[in-house]
Tab-separated table of C-alpha atoms and ligand atoms in Angstrom:
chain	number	residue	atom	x	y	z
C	6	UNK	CA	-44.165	24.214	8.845
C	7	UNK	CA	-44.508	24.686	5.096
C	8	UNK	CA	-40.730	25.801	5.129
C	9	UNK	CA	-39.815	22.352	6.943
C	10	UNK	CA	-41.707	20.220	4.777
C	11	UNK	CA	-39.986	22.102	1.570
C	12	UNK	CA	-36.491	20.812	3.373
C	13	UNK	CA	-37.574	17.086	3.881
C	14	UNK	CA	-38.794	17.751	-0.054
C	15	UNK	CA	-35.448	18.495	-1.012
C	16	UNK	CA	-33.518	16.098	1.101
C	17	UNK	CA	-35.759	13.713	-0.687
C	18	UNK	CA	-34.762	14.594	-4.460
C	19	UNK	CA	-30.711	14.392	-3.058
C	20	UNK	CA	-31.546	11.162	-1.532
C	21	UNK	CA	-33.091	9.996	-5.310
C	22	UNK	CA	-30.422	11.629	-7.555
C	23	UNK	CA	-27.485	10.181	-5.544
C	24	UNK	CA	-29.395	6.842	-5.408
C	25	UNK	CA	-29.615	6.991	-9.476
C	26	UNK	CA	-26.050	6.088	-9.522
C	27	UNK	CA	-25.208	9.001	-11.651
C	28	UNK	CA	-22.672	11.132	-9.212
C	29	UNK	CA	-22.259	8.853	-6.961
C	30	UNK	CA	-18.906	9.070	-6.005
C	31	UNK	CA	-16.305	6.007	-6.462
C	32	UNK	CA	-12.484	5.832	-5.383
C	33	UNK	CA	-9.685	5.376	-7.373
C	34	UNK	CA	-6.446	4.106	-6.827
C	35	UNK	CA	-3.841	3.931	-9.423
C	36	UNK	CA	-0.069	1.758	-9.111
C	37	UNK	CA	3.044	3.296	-11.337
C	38	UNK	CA	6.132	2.518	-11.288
C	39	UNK	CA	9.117	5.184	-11.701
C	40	UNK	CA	11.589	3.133	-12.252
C	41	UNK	CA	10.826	1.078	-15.466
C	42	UNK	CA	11.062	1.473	-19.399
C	43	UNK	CA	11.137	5.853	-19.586
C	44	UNK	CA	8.145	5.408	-22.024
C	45	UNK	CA	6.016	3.485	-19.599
C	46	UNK	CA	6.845	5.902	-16.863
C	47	UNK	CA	6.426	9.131	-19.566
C	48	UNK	CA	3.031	7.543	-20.293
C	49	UNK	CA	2.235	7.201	-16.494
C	50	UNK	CA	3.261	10.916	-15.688
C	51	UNK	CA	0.999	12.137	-18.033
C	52	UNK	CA	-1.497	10.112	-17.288
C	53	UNK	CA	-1.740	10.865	-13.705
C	54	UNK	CA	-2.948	14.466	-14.053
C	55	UNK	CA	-5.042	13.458	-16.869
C	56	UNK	CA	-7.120	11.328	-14.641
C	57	UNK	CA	-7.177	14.007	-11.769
C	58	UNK	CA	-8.656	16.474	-13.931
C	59	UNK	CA	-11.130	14.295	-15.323
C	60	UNK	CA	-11.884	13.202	-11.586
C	61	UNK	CA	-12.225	17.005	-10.626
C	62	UNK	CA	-14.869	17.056	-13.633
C	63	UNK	CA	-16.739	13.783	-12.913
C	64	UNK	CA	-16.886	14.232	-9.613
C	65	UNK	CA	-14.433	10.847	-8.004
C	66	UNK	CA	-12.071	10.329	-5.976
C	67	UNK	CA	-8.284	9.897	-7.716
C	68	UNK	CA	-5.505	8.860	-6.024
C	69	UNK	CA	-1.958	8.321	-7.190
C	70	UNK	CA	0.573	5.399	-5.581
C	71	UNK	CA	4.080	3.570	-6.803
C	72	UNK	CA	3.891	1.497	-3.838
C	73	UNK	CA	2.728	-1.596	-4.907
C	74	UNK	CA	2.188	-3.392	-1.239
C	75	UNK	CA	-0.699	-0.370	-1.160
C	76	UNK	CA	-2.278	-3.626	-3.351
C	77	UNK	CA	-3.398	-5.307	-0.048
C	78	UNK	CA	-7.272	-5.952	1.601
C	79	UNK	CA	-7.362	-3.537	4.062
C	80	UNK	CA	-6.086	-0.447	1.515
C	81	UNK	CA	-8.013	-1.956	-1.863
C	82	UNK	CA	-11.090	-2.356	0.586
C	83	UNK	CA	-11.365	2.170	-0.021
C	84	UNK	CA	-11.296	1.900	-3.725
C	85	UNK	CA	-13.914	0.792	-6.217
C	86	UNK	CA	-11.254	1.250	-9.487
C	87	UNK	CA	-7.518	0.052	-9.348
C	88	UNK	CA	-5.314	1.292	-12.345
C	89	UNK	CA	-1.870	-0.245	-13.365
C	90	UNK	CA	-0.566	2.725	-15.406
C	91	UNK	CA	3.058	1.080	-16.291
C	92	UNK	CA	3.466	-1.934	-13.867
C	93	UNK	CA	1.905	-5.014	-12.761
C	94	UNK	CA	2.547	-6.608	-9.259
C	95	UNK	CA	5.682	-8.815	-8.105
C	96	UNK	CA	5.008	-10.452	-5.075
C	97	UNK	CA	2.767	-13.506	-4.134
C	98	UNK	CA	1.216	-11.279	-1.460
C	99	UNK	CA	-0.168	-8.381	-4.374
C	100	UNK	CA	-0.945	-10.779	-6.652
C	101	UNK	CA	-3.306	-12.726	-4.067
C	102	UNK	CA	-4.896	-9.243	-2.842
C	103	UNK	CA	-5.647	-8.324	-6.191
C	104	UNK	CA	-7.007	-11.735	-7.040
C	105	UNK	CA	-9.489	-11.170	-4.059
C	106	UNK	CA	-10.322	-7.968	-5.014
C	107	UNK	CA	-11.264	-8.470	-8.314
C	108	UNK	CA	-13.443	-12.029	-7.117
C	109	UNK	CA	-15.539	-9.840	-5.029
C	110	UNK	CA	-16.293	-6.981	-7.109
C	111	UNK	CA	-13.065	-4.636	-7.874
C	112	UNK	CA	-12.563	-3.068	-10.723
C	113	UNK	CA	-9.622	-2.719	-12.719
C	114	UNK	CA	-8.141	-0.902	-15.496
C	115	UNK	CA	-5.125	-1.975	-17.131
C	116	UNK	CA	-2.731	-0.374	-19.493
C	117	UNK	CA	0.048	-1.813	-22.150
C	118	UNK	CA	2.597	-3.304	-20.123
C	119	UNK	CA	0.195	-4.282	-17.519
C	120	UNK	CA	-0.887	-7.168	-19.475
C	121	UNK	CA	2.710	-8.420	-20.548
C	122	UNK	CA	3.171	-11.892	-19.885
C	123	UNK	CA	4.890	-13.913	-22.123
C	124	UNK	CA	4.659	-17.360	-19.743
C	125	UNK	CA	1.511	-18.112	-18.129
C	126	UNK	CA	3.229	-20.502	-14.930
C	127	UNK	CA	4.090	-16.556	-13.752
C	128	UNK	CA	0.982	-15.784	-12.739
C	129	UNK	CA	-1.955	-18.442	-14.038
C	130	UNK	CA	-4.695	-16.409	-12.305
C	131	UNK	CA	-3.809	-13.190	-14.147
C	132	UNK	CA	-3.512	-15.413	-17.728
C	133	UNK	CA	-7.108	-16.520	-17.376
C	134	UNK	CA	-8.334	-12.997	-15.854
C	135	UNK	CA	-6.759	-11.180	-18.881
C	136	UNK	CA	-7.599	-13.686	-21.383
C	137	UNK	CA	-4.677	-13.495	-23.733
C	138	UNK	CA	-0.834	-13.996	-23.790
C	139	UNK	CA	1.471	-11.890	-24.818
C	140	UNK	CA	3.093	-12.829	-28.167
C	141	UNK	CA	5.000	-9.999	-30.383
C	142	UNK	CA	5.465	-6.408	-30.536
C	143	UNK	CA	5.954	-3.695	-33.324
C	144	UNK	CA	8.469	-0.954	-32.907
C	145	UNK	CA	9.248	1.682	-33.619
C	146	UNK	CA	5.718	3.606	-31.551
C	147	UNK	CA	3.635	4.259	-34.485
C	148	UNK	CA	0.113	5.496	-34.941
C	149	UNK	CA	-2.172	2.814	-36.019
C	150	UNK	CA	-6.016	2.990	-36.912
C	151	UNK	CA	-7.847	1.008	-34.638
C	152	UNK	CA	-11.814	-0.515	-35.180
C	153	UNK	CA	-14.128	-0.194	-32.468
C	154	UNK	CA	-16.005	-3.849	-32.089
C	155	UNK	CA	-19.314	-2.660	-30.561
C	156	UNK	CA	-20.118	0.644	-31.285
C	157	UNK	CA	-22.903	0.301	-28.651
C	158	UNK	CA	-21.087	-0.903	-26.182
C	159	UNK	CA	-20.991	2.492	-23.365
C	160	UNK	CA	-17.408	2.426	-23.167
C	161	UNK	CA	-17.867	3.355	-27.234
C	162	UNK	CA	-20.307	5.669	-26.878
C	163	UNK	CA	-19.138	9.131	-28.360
C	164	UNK	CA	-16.230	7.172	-30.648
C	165	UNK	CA	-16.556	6.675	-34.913
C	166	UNK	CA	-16.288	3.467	-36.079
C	167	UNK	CA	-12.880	3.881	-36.700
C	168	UNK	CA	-10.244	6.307	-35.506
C	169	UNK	CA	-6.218	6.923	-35.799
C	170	UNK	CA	-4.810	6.210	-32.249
C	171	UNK	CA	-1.505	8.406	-31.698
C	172	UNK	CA	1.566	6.633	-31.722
C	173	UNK	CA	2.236	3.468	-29.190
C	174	UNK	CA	3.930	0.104	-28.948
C	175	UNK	CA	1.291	-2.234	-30.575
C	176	UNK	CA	1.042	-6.535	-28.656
C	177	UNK	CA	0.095	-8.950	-30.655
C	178	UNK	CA	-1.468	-12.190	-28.639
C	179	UNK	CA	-1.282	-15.728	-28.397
C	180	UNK	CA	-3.966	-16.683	-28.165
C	181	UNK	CA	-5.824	-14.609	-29.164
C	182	UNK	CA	-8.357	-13.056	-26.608
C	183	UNK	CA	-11.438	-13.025	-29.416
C	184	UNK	CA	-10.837	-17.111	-28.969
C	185	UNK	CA	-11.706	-17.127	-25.043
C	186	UNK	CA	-15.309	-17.084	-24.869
C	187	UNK	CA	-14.997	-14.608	-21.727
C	188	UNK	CA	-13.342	-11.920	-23.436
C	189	UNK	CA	-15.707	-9.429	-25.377
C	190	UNK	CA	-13.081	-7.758	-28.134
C	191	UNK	CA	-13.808	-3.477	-28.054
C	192	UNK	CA	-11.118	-1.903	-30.276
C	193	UNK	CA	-8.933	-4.016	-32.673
C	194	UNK	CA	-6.302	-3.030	-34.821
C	195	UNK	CA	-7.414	-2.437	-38.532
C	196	UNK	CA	-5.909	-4.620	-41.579
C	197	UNK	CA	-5.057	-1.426	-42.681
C	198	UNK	CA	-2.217	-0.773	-40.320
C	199	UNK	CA	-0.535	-4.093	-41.890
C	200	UNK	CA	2.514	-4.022	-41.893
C	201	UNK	CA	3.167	-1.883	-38.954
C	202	UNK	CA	6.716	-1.467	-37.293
C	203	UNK	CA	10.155	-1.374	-38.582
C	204	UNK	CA	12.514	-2.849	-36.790
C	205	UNK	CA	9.903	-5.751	-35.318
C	206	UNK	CA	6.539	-6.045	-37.346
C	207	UNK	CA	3.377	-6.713	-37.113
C	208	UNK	CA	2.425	-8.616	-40.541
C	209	UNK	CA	-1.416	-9.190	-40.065
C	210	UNK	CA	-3.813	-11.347	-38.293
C	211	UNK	CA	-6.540	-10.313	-35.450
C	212	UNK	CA	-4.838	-8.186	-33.279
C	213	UNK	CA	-7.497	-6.863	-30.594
C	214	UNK	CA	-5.998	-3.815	-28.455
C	215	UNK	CA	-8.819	-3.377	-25.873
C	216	UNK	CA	-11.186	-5.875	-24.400
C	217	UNK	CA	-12.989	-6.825	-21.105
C	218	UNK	CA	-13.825	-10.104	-19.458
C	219	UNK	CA	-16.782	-10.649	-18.710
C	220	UNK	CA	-16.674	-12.567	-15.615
C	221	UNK	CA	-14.715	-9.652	-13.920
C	222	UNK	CA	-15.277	-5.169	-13.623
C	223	UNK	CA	-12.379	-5.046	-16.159
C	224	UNK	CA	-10.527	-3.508	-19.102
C	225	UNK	CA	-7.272	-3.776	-20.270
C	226	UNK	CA	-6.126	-1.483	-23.503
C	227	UNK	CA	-3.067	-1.793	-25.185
C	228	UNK	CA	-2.024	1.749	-25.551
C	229	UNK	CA	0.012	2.902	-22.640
C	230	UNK	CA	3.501	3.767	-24.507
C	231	UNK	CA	5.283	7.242	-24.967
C	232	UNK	CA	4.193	10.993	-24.571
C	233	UNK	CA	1.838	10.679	-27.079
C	234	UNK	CA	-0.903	8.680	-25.864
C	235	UNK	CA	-2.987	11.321	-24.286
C	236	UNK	CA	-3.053	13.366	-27.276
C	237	UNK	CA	-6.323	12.306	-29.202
C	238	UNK	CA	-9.264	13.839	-28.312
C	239	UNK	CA	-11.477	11.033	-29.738
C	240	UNK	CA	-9.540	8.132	-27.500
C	241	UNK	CA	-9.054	10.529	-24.488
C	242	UNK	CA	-13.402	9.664	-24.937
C	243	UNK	CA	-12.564	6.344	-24.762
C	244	UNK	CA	-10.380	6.344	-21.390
C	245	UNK	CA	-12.764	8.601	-19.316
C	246	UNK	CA	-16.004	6.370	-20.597
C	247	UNK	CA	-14.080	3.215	-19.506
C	248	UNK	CA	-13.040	4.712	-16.175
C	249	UNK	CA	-16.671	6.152	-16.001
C	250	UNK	CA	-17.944	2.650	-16.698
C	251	UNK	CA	-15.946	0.809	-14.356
C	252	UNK	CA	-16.922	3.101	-11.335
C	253	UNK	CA	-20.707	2.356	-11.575
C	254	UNK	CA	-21.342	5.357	-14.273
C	255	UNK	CA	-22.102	5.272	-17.935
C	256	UNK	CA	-21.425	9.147	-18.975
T	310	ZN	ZN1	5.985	-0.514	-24.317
């Protein structure tokens, strides 16, 4: 009897911890493309172990897909994260999937090229979701020192004020996403960095690289370029707290 009640006990305590939102265990599904710009796709092939192991560690669910009609309701209906490592989708039918998910509670996370768009008639919805417009470029990749916004913000927690992120093709914006009362800025590149790029240049001006908006589960973050964006410890911090974040867990 006493040994019975000690097992309802215990079944109790699971019941409260997984209720506490802490482990509970989210799905994520994340689009690449192979057959794009070599430094998108190098940035997506590294990335794609990086998440498993940190989903092995924190205790989700990652899964891996470069088929793009996967971005439909009855597949997107198993994951609570979506990732666009070096892509963004083409046809009417996974742009309106992904425009349902995200109305009724997807999240997303969105990397460097995923927020290209350099003419809004493409794809309205996504201009307003993302909040900006694409508008110049530096290159070559170079390091840059980037400003975190709102240090308290949980998707900062762990980062310094400042840090040097490794080397990645930087987007400058039109507008700007600070101007769009939905978007709340996180990271911005630092005067400092001015100019940055060679061949095309960044001069100046407010250049935020990672924001979310607020009326959607969502993040997009400028780096995403090259080998060498998973090499920073301090912004590796960054990527697992706003994966963490978007899957109902502040680590
Ligand atoms: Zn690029």
């Amino acid at each position: 009897m006493i040994r019975r009640f000690c097992l309802l006990c215990l079944a109790g305590w699971i019941g409260l911890a997984a209720a506490s939102g802490q482990d509970r265990p989210f799905h994520v599904l994340a689009f690449y493309s192979a057959n794009v710009e070599q430094d998108h796709v190098d940035f997506a092939m590294q990335a794609i172990p990086f998440f498993q192991a940190m989903a092995g560690r924190d205790r989700f669910d990652f899964k891996a897909t470069s088929n793009w009609n996967d971005l439909n309701p009855s597949t997107l209906k198993q994951y609570q994260v979506v990732l666009w490592l070096d892509d963004a989708p083409s046809t009417p039918a996974q742009r309106i999937a992904f425009q349902n998910y995200m109305e009724h509670g997807g999240a997303w996370l969105g990397f460097h090229i995923a927020g290209w768009m350099d003419n809004r008639q493409v794809w309205p919805w996504f201009a307003d979701f993302l909040g900006a417009m694409f508008y110049g470029n530096s290159w070559p990749p170079l390091p840059a020192t980037l400003t975190i916004d709102d240090p308290t913000n949980p998707i900062m927690k762990g980062l310094p004020q400042s840090y040097l992120s490794p080397a990645n093709e930087w987007y400058s914006w039109k507008p700007d996403p600070r101007s769009n009362p939905d978007i709340k800025v996180l990271m911005t590149l630092a005067p400092s960095n001015y100019p940055i790029g060679f061949k095309d240049t960044l001069a100046g001006g407010d250049i935020p690289v990672t924001w979310t908006n607020t009326k959607y589960k969502m993040i997009y973050t400028n780096m995403g370029h090259g080998n060498k964006i998973l090499t920073s410890p301090i912004q590796n911090v960054f990527f697992e707290n706003a994966l963490l974040w978007l899957g109902g867990r502040s680590k």
